[in-house]
Amino acid sequence: MSARNEHELWLAYEQHGTEAAQSRDEAMTLAKLLRGHAAYADRKDARHGIVTRDIKALYDTHVPNEPAGDVLHVNGRAISGLGDPQLKPATATPPAQLVQRWNARAPLESFTASERIALRQMLLRQPGYRDQAHPDHAAMVADAKSLYAMDAGEGV
């Protein structure tokens, strides 16, 4: 909790509005108090719009949309965050490039895991994969199976 108690914070809010909150803790305490206000629960109350606007202003001002720092907390455990390349989304290879490399018979090991998944998904969407009468059906199923086996590991 902040240095001010809820009563002092409420009195400061009545005098100065949302500027009364000087820290994130005070802003969240004030937002909690405003959500408990009768005007917040009653949409017909003349002050309902003011209360909801002030709650939004408190969140916009004091709660960032992005996590701060380089540490992420997951289930109470601190793990490295934004600087860790394993947690960053993989850069997507354009599908046309993947198909070109696949058609050029590039070895499976040259494709990253995300590229193999993308290739397998493209194969599964092909009409020839679902139609057993299609002349390329067996080859597509074998290709999809080899892509899956590469990532699934032993026992597949």
Short mmCIF file of N, CA and C in Angstrom, two decimals:
data_model
loop_
_atom_site.label_atom_id
_atom_site.label_comp_id
_atom_site.label_asym_id
_atom_site.label_seq_id
_atom_site.Cartn_x
_atom_site.Cartn_y
_atom_site.Cartn_z
N MET A 1 0.85 -1.19 0.00
CA MET A 1 0.00 0.00 0.00
C MET A 1 0.88 1.23 0.00
N SER A 2 0.35 2.28 -0.50
CA SER A 2 1.09 3.54 -0.57
C SER A 2 1.17 4.19 0.80
N ALA A 3 1.84 5.32 0.85
CA ALA A 3 2.02 6.04 2.11
C ALA A 3 0.70 6.60 2.63
N ARG A 4 -0.23 6.89 1.72
CA ARG A 4 -1.53 7.43 2.15
C ARG A 4 -2.53 6.30 2.29
N ASN A 5 -3.42 6.42 3.27
CA ASN A 5 -4.45 5.41 3.40
C ASN A 5 -5.61 5.73 2.45
N GLU A 6 -6.58 4.83 2.38
CA GLU A 6 -7.67 4.99 1.41
C GLU A 6 -8.47 6.26 1.65
N HIS A 7 -8.68 6.62 2.89
CA HIS A 7 -9.46 7.82 3.21
C HIS A 7 -8.73 9.08 2.71
N GLU A 8 -7.43 9.18 2.99
CA GLU A 8 -6.66 10.33 2.51
C GLU A 8 -6.63 10.38 0.99
N LEU A 9 -6.52 9.23 0.38
CA LEU A 9 -6.50 9.16 -1.08
C LEU A 9 -7.84 9.61 -1.66
N TRP A 10 -8.93 9.19 -1.03
CA TRP A 10 -10.25 9.59 -1.51
C TRP A 10 -10.45 11.11 -1.38
N LEU A 11 -10.00 11.68 -0.26
CA LEU A 11 -10.12 13.12 -0.07
C LEU A 11 -9.30 13.87 -1.11
N ALA A 12 -8.10 13.38 -1.42
CA ALA A 12 -7.26 14.00 -2.44
C ALA A 12 -7.92 13.88 -3.81
N TYR A 13 -8.59 12.75 -4.08
CA TYR A 13 -9.29 12.57 -5.35
C TYR A 13 -10.43 13.58 -5.49
N GLU A 14 -11.16 13.81 -4.41
CA GLU A 14 -12.27 14.78 -4.46
C GLU A 14 -11.77 16.19 -4.73
N GLN A 15 -10.56 16.50 -4.31
CA GLN A 15 -10.02 17.83 -4.54
C GLN A 15 -9.30 17.97 -5.88
N HIS A 16 -8.54 16.93 -6.28
CA HIS A 16 -7.67 17.06 -7.44
C HIS A 16 -8.00 16.10 -8.59
N GLY A 17 -8.96 15.25 -8.41
CA GLY A 17 -9.31 14.28 -9.45
C GLY A 17 -8.27 13.18 -9.54
N THR A 18 -8.04 12.66 -10.74
CA THR A 18 -7.13 11.53 -10.93
C THR A 18 -5.67 11.90 -10.67
N GLU A 19 -5.35 13.20 -10.67
CA GLU A 19 -3.97 13.62 -10.37
C GLU A 19 -3.60 13.33 -8.92
N ALA A 20 -4.57 12.97 -8.09
CA ALA A 20 -4.30 12.66 -6.68
C ALA A 20 -3.41 11.43 -6.56
N ALA A 21 -3.49 10.53 -7.51
CA ALA A 21 -2.67 9.32 -7.46
C ALA A 21 -1.28 9.65 -7.96
N GLN A 22 -0.29 9.47 -7.10
CA GLN A 22 1.10 9.79 -7.43
C GLN A 22 1.92 8.58 -7.85
N SER A 23 1.42 7.38 -7.57
CA SER A 23 2.16 6.17 -7.91
C SER A 23 1.18 5.13 -8.45
N ARG A 24 1.74 4.04 -8.95
CA ARG A 24 0.90 2.96 -9.47
C ARG A 24 0.04 2.37 -8.36
N ASP A 25 0.63 2.18 -7.17
CA ASP A 25 -0.13 1.61 -6.05
C ASP A 25 -1.31 2.50 -5.67
N GLU A 26 -1.06 3.79 -5.61
CA GLU A 26 -2.16 4.72 -5.29
C GLU A 26 -3.22 4.72 -6.39
N ALA A 27 -2.79 4.63 -7.64
CA ALA A 27 -3.74 4.61 -8.75
C ALA A 27 -4.62 3.36 -8.69
N MET A 28 -4.03 2.22 -8.37
CA MET A 28 -4.81 0.99 -8.29
C MET A 28 -5.74 1.00 -7.08
N THR A 29 -5.29 1.58 -5.98
CA THR A 29 -6.15 1.71 -4.81
C THR A 29 -7.32 2.64 -5.11
N LEU A 30 -7.03 3.74 -5.77
CA LEU A 30 -8.10 4.68 -6.13
C LEU A 30 -9.07 4.06 -7.13
N ALA A 31 -8.56 3.30 -8.08
CA ALA A 31 -9.43 2.62 -9.05
C ALA A 31 -10.34 1.62 -8.33
N LYS A 32 -9.79 0.92 -7.34
CA LYS A 32 -10.59 -0.03 -6.55
C LYS A 32 -11.70 0.73 -5.80
N LEU A 33 -11.35 1.86 -5.23
CA LEU A 33 -12.36 2.66 -4.52
C LEU A 33 -13.44 3.17 -5.47
N LEU A 34 -13.03 3.58 -6.66
CA LEU A 34 -14.01 4.07 -7.64
C LEU A 34 -14.93 2.95 -8.13
N ARG A 35 -14.37 1.73 -8.29
CA ARG A 35 -15.23 0.61 -8.70
C ARG A 35 -16.23 0.25 -7.61
N GLY A 36 -15.92 0.56 -6.37
CA GLY A 36 -16.85 0.32 -5.27
C GLY A 36 -17.86 1.45 -5.08
N HIS A 37 -17.70 2.53 -5.80
CA HIS A 37 -18.59 3.69 -5.70
C HIS A 37 -19.97 3.34 -6.26
N ALA A 38 -21.02 3.87 -5.67
CA ALA A 38 -22.39 3.58 -6.11
C ALA A 38 -22.62 4.02 -7.56
N ALA A 39 -21.99 5.11 -7.98
CA ALA A 39 -22.20 5.62 -9.34
C ALA A 39 -21.62 4.67 -10.39
N TYR A 40 -20.61 3.90 -10.02
CA TYR A 40 -20.01 2.95 -10.97
C TYR A 40 -20.98 1.80 -11.25
N ALA A 41 -21.70 1.36 -10.24
CA ALA A 41 -22.62 0.24 -10.39
C ALA A 41 -23.92 0.64 -11.08
N ASP A 42 -24.32 1.89 -10.96
CA ASP A 42 -25.60 2.35 -11.51
C ASP A 42 -25.36 3.16 -12.78
N ARG A 43 -25.67 2.55 -13.91
CA ARG A 43 -25.46 3.23 -15.20
C ARG A 43 -26.34 4.47 -15.37
N LYS A 44 -27.43 4.56 -14.64
CA LYS A 44 -28.33 5.71 -14.77
C LYS A 44 -27.89 6.89 -13.92
N ASP A 45 -26.94 6.66 -13.03
CA ASP A 45 -26.44 7.74 -12.18
C ASP A 45 -25.72 8.76 -13.05
N ALA A 46 -25.90 10.04 -12.73
CA ALA A 46 -25.29 11.12 -13.52
C ALA A 46 -23.77 11.09 -13.44
N ARG A 47 -23.21 10.53 -12.36
CA ARG A 47 -21.76 10.50 -12.17
C ARG A 47 -21.11 9.24 -12.74
N HIS A 48 -21.90 8.31 -13.30
CA HIS A 48 -21.36 7.05 -13.81
C HIS A 48 -20.29 7.29 -14.89
N GLY A 49 -20.55 8.17 -15.81
CA GLY A 49 -19.59 8.46 -16.87
C GLY A 49 -18.30 9.04 -16.34
N ILE A 50 -18.40 9.89 -15.33
CA ILE A 50 -17.21 10.50 -14.74
C ILE A 50 -16.36 9.45 -14.03
N VAL A 51 -17.01 8.56 -13.29
CA VAL A 51 -16.29 7.52 -12.55
C VAL A 51 -15.59 6.57 -13.52
N THR A 52 -16.28 6.12 -14.56
CA THR A 52 -15.66 5.20 -15.52
C THR A 52 -14.53 5.90 -16.28
N ARG A 53 -14.71 7.18 -16.60
CA ARG A 53 -13.65 7.93 -17.27
C ARG A 53 -12.42 8.05 -16.39
N ASP A 54 -12.63 8.30 -15.09
CA ASP A 54 -11.51 8.43 -14.16
C ASP A 54 -10.78 7.10 -13.96
N ILE A 55 -11.52 6.00 -13.92
CA ILE A 55 -10.87 4.69 -13.80
C ILE A 55 -9.99 4.43 -15.02
N LYS A 56 -10.52 4.73 -16.20
CA LYS A 56 -9.75 4.55 -17.43
C LYS A 56 -8.52 5.45 -17.42
N ALA A 57 -8.67 6.68 -16.97
CA ALA A 57 -7.53 7.61 -16.91
C ALA A 57 -6.46 7.10 -15.95
N LEU A 58 -6.86 6.52 -14.83
CA LEU A 58 -5.89 5.98 -13.87
C LEU A 58 -5.10 4.84 -14.50
N TYR A 59 -5.79 3.95 -15.19
CA TYR A 59 -5.09 2.84 -15.83
C TYR A 59 -4.20 3.33 -16.97
N ASP A 60 -4.69 4.25 -17.78
CA ASP A 60 -3.89 4.75 -18.90
C ASP A 60 -2.63 5.46 -18.42
N THR A 61 -2.73 6.16 -17.30
CA THR A 61 -1.61 6.94 -16.80
C THR A 61 -0.59 6.11 -16.03
N HIS A 62 -1.07 5.16 -15.23
CA HIS A 62 -0.18 4.48 -14.29
C HIS A 62 0.11 3.01 -14.60
N VAL A 63 -0.57 2.41 -15.57
CA VAL A 63 -0.34 1.00 -15.87
C VAL A 63 0.17 0.88 -17.29
N PRO A 64 1.44 0.53 -17.47
CA PRO A 64 1.98 0.42 -18.82
C PRO A 64 1.40 -0.80 -19.55
N ASN A 65 1.33 -0.71 -20.87
CA ASN A 65 0.84 -1.82 -21.67
C ASN A 65 1.90 -2.88 -21.89
N GLU A 66 3.16 -2.55 -21.67
CA GLU A 66 4.25 -3.49 -21.89
C GLU A 66 4.95 -3.75 -20.57
N PRO A 67 5.40 -4.98 -20.36
CA PRO A 67 6.10 -5.26 -19.11
C PRO A 67 7.42 -4.49 -19.05
N ALA A 68 7.72 -4.00 -17.89
CA ALA A 68 8.96 -3.24 -17.72
C ALA A 68 10.10 -4.19 -17.41
N GLY A 69 11.27 -3.83 -17.85
CA GLY A 69 12.45 -4.59 -17.50
C GLY A 69 12.67 -5.80 -18.38
N ASP A 70 13.67 -6.56 -17.99
CA ASP A 70 14.07 -7.72 -18.78
C ASP A 70 13.72 -9.02 -18.08
N VAL A 71 12.88 -8.96 -17.06
CA VAL A 71 12.51 -10.15 -16.31
C VAL A 71 11.00 -10.34 -16.41
N LEU A 72 10.63 -11.59 -16.67
CA LEU A 72 9.22 -11.95 -16.77
C LEU A 72 8.89 -12.83 -15.58
N HIS A 73 7.76 -12.63 -14.94
CA HIS A 73 7.36 -13.46 -13.81
C HIS A 73 6.23 -14.37 -14.26
N VAL A 74 6.50 -15.68 -14.25
CA VAL A 74 5.52 -16.67 -14.66
C VAL A 74 5.29 -17.60 -13.47
N ASN A 75 4.06 -17.64 -12.99
CA ASN A 75 3.70 -18.47 -11.84
C ASN A 75 4.64 -18.26 -10.66
N GLY A 76 5.00 -17.02 -10.41
CA GLY A 76 5.84 -16.69 -9.28
C GLY A 76 7.32 -16.89 -9.50
N ARG A 77 7.71 -17.44 -10.65
CA ARG A 77 9.12 -17.65 -10.96
C ARG A 77 9.60 -16.56 -11.90
N ALA A 78 10.76 -16.01 -11.61
CA ALA A 78 11.34 -14.99 -12.48
C ALA A 78 12.16 -15.69 -13.56
N ILE A 79 11.84 -15.39 -14.81
CA ILE A 79 12.63 -15.93 -15.92
C ILE A 79 13.09 -14.76 -16.76
N SER A 80 14.13 -14.97 -17.55
CA SER A 80 14.62 -13.86 -18.36
C SER A 80 13.55 -13.48 -19.35
N GLY A 81 13.48 -12.21 -19.66
CA GLY A 81 12.36 -11.72 -20.45
C GLY A 81 12.69 -11.31 -21.85
N LEU A 82 12.52 -10.04 -22.12
CA LEU A 82 12.57 -9.53 -23.49
C LEU A 82 13.90 -9.73 -24.18
N GLY A 83 15.00 -9.81 -23.44
CA GLY A 83 16.30 -9.98 -24.06
C GLY A 83 16.59 -11.42 -24.45
N ASP A 84 15.77 -12.36 -24.00
CA ASP A 84 16.00 -13.77 -24.27
C ASP A 84 15.50 -14.12 -25.66
N PRO A 85 16.38 -14.57 -26.56
CA PRO A 85 15.93 -14.87 -27.92
C PRO A 85 14.96 -16.04 -27.98
N GLN A 86 14.95 -16.92 -26.96
CA GLN A 86 14.02 -18.04 -26.98
C GLN A 86 12.58 -17.59 -26.74
N LEU A 87 12.40 -16.46 -26.09
CA LEU A 87 11.05 -15.98 -25.82
C LEU A 87 10.53 -15.04 -26.90
N LYS A 88 11.40 -14.63 -27.82
CA LYS A 88 10.96 -13.76 -28.90
C LYS A 88 10.29 -14.60 -29.98
N PRO A 89 9.28 -14.07 -30.64
CA PRO A 89 8.66 -14.84 -31.71
C PRO A 89 9.64 -15.02 -32.87
N ALA A 90 9.59 -16.19 -33.46
CA ALA A 90 10.48 -16.47 -34.58
C ALA A 90 10.09 -15.61 -35.78
N THR A 91 11.08 -15.18 -36.52
CA THR A 91 10.78 -14.42 -37.72
C THR A 91 10.22 -15.38 -38.75
N ALA A 92 9.14 -15.01 -39.37
CA ALA A 92 8.46 -15.89 -40.31
C ALA A 92 9.12 -15.83 -41.68
N THR A 93 9.38 -17.00 -42.23
CA THR A 93 9.90 -17.09 -43.59
C THR A 93 8.71 -17.04 -44.53
N PRO A 94 8.77 -16.26 -45.59
CA PRO A 94 7.64 -16.20 -46.51
C PRO A 94 7.31 -17.59 -47.07
N PRO A 95 6.03 -17.93 -47.18
CA PRO A 95 5.64 -19.26 -47.66
C PRO A 95 6.23 -19.60 -49.03
N ALA A 96 6.32 -18.62 -49.92
CA ALA A 96 6.85 -18.90 -51.26
C ALA A 96 8.30 -19.37 -51.17
N GLN A 97 9.08 -18.79 -50.26
CA GLN A 97 10.47 -19.20 -50.07
C GLN A 97 10.55 -20.61 -49.52
N LEU A 98 9.66 -20.94 -48.59
CA LEU A 98 9.64 -22.30 -48.03
C LEU A 98 9.34 -23.33 -49.10
N VAL A 99 8.33 -23.05 -49.91
CA VAL A 99 7.94 -23.98 -50.96
C VAL A 99 9.07 -24.14 -51.97
N GLN A 100 9.74 -23.05 -52.29
CA GLN A 100 10.85 -23.10 -53.25
C GLN A 100 11.98 -23.97 -52.70
N ARG A 101 12.33 -23.80 -51.42
CA ARG A 101 13.38 -24.62 -50.81
C ARG A 101 12.96 -26.09 -50.73
N TRP A 102 11.68 -26.33 -50.40
CA TRP A 102 11.17 -27.70 -50.31
C TRP A 102 11.22 -28.38 -51.68
N ASN A 103 10.78 -27.66 -52.71
CA ASN A 103 10.78 -28.22 -54.07
C ASN A 103 12.19 -28.44 -54.59
N ALA A 104 13.16 -27.69 -54.09
CA ALA A 104 14.56 -27.87 -54.49
C ALA A 104 15.21 -29.01 -53.70
N ARG A 105 14.41 -29.74 -52.93
CA ARG A 105 14.85 -30.91 -52.15
C ARG A 105 15.91 -30.55 -51.10
N ALA A 106 15.71 -29.41 -50.43
CA ALA A 106 16.61 -29.05 -49.34
C ALA A 106 16.45 -30.07 -48.22
N PRO A 107 17.51 -30.43 -47.53
CA PRO A 107 17.39 -31.44 -46.46
C PRO A 107 16.50 -30.93 -45.32
N LEU A 108 15.81 -31.87 -44.66
CA LEU A 108 14.90 -31.49 -43.57
C LEU A 108 15.62 -30.72 -42.47
N GLU A 109 16.88 -31.06 -42.23
CA GLU A 109 17.64 -30.41 -41.15
C GLU A 109 17.89 -28.93 -41.44
N SER A 110 17.77 -28.52 -42.69
CA SER A 110 18.02 -27.11 -43.02
C SER A 110 16.83 -26.21 -42.67
N PHE A 111 15.68 -26.82 -42.39
CA PHE A 111 14.49 -26.06 -42.01
C PHE A 111 14.43 -25.96 -40.49
N THR A 112 14.05 -24.80 -40.00
CA THR A 112 13.87 -24.64 -38.55
C THR A 112 12.56 -25.32 -38.15
N ALA A 113 12.36 -25.48 -36.85
CA ALA A 113 11.14 -26.14 -36.37
C ALA A 113 9.89 -25.39 -36.82
N SER A 114 9.92 -24.06 -36.74
CA SER A 114 8.74 -23.29 -37.15
C SER A 114 8.52 -23.39 -38.65
N GLU A 115 9.60 -23.49 -39.43
CA GLU A 115 9.45 -23.66 -40.87
C GLU A 115 8.87 -25.03 -41.20
N ARG A 116 9.28 -26.07 -40.47
CA ARG A 116 8.73 -27.41 -40.70
C ARG A 116 7.25 -27.45 -40.36
N ILE A 117 6.87 -26.76 -39.30
CA ILE A 117 5.45 -26.70 -38.94
C ILE A 117 4.66 -25.98 -40.03
N ALA A 118 5.19 -24.87 -40.52
CA ALA A 118 4.52 -24.12 -41.59
C ALA A 118 4.39 -24.97 -42.85
N LEU A 119 5.45 -25.71 -43.20
CA LEU A 119 5.39 -26.58 -44.37
C LEU A 119 4.33 -27.67 -44.20
N ARG A 120 4.33 -28.28 -43.02
CA ARG A 120 3.35 -29.34 -42.75
C ARG A 120 1.92 -28.80 -42.83
N GLN A 121 1.69 -27.61 -42.30
CA GLN A 121 0.36 -27.01 -42.37
C GLN A 121 -0.03 -26.72 -43.81
N MET A 122 0.92 -26.27 -44.62
CA MET A 122 0.63 -26.02 -46.04
C MET A 122 0.28 -27.32 -46.75
N LEU A 123 1.00 -28.40 -46.41
CA LEU A 123 0.71 -29.70 -47.02
C LEU A 123 -0.69 -30.19 -46.64
N LEU A 124 -1.04 -30.02 -45.37
CA LEU A 124 -2.35 -30.49 -44.90
C LEU A 124 -3.51 -29.72 -45.53
N ARG A 125 -3.26 -28.50 -45.95
CA ARG A 125 -4.32 -27.70 -46.58
C ARG A 125 -4.51 -28.02 -48.06
N GLN A 126 -3.60 -28.76 -48.64
CA GLN A 126 -3.71 -29.06 -50.07
C GLN A 126 -4.86 -30.04 -50.34
N PRO A 127 -5.61 -29.84 -51.41
CA PRO A 127 -6.71 -30.76 -51.71
C PRO A 127 -6.20 -32.18 -51.96
N GLY A 128 -5.02 -32.33 -52.53
CA GLY A 128 -4.47 -33.65 -52.80
C GLY A 128 -4.14 -34.43 -51.55
N TYR A 129 -3.93 -33.75 -50.44
CA TYR A 129 -3.64 -34.44 -49.19
C TYR A 129 -4.88 -35.15 -48.66
N ARG A 130 -6.04 -34.53 -48.81
CA ARG A 130 -7.28 -35.10 -48.30
C ARG A 130 -7.94 -36.08 -49.27
N ASP A 131 -7.64 -35.98 -50.56
CA ASP A 131 -8.27 -36.81 -51.59
C ASP A 131 -7.38 -38.01 -51.90
N GLN A 132 -7.82 -39.20 -51.48
CA GLN A 132 -7.00 -40.39 -51.69
C GLN A 132 -6.86 -40.76 -53.16
N ALA A 133 -7.76 -40.27 -54.00
CA ALA A 133 -7.70 -40.57 -55.43
C ALA A 133 -6.71 -39.67 -56.16
N HIS A 134 -6.26 -38.62 -55.52
CA HIS A 134 -5.32 -37.68 -56.14
C HIS A 134 -3.99 -38.38 -56.39
N PRO A 135 -3.36 -38.13 -57.54
CA PRO A 135 -2.10 -38.83 -57.85
C PRO A 135 -0.94 -38.50 -56.89
N ASP A 136 -0.96 -37.32 -56.29
CA ASP A 136 0.13 -36.93 -55.38
C ASP A 136 -0.19 -37.19 -53.91
N HIS A 137 -1.32 -37.84 -53.64
CA HIS A 137 -1.75 -38.04 -52.25
C HIS A 137 -0.69 -38.79 -51.43
N ALA A 138 -0.19 -39.89 -51.93
CA ALA A 138 0.76 -40.70 -51.16
C ALA A 138 2.05 -39.91 -50.88
N ALA A 139 2.51 -39.15 -51.87
CA ALA A 139 3.74 -38.36 -51.68
C ALA A 139 3.52 -37.27 -50.64
N MET A 140 2.35 -36.63 -50.66
CA MET A 140 2.06 -35.56 -49.69
C MET A 140 1.97 -36.13 -48.28
N VAL A 141 1.32 -37.29 -48.13
CA VAL A 141 1.21 -37.92 -46.81
C VAL A 141 2.59 -38.31 -46.29
N ALA A 142 3.44 -38.85 -47.16
CA ALA A 142 4.79 -39.23 -46.76
C ALA A 142 5.61 -38.00 -46.36
N ASP A 143 5.47 -36.91 -47.11
CA ASP A 143 6.19 -35.68 -46.78
C ASP A 143 5.74 -35.12 -45.44
N ALA A 144 4.43 -35.08 -45.22
CA ALA A 144 3.90 -34.56 -43.95
C ALA A 144 4.36 -35.44 -42.79
N LYS A 145 4.39 -36.76 -43.01
CA LYS A 145 4.83 -37.68 -41.97
C LYS A 145 6.31 -37.47 -41.64
N SER A 146 7.14 -37.26 -42.66
CA SER A 146 8.57 -37.04 -42.41
C SER A 146 8.79 -35.71 -41.68
N LEU A 147 8.01 -34.68 -42.02
CA LEU A 147 8.13 -33.40 -41.32
C LEU A 147 7.71 -33.54 -39.85
N TYR A 148 6.65 -34.31 -39.62
CA TYR A 148 6.18 -34.51 -38.25
C TYR A 148 7.19 -35.33 -37.46
N ALA A 149 7.72 -36.39 -38.06
CA ALA A 149 8.67 -37.27 -37.36
C ALA A 149 9.94 -36.53 -36.96
N MET A 150 10.32 -35.54 -37.73
CA MET A 150 11.53 -34.77 -37.43
C MET A 150 11.38 -34.05 -36.09
N ASP A 151 10.19 -33.55 -35.78
CA ASP A 151 9.98 -32.81 -34.54
C ASP A 151 9.41 -33.66 -33.41
N ALA A 152 8.73 -34.77 -33.75
CA ALA A 152 8.08 -35.58 -32.73
C ALA A 152 9.07 -36.42 -31.94
N GLY A 153 10.16 -36.77 -32.53
CA GLY A 153 11.16 -37.54 -31.81
C GLY A 153 10.93 -39.04 -31.91
N GLU A 154 11.46 -39.77 -30.94
CA GLU A 154 11.42 -41.23 -30.93
C GLU A 154 10.00 -41.75 -30.74
N GLY A 155 9.75 -42.95 -31.26
CA GLY A 155 8.49 -43.64 -31.03
C GLY A 155 7.35 -43.21 -31.92
N VAL A 156 7.63 -42.52 -33.01
CA VAL A 156 6.55 -42.09 -33.91
C VAL A 156 6.47 -43.02 -35.07
#
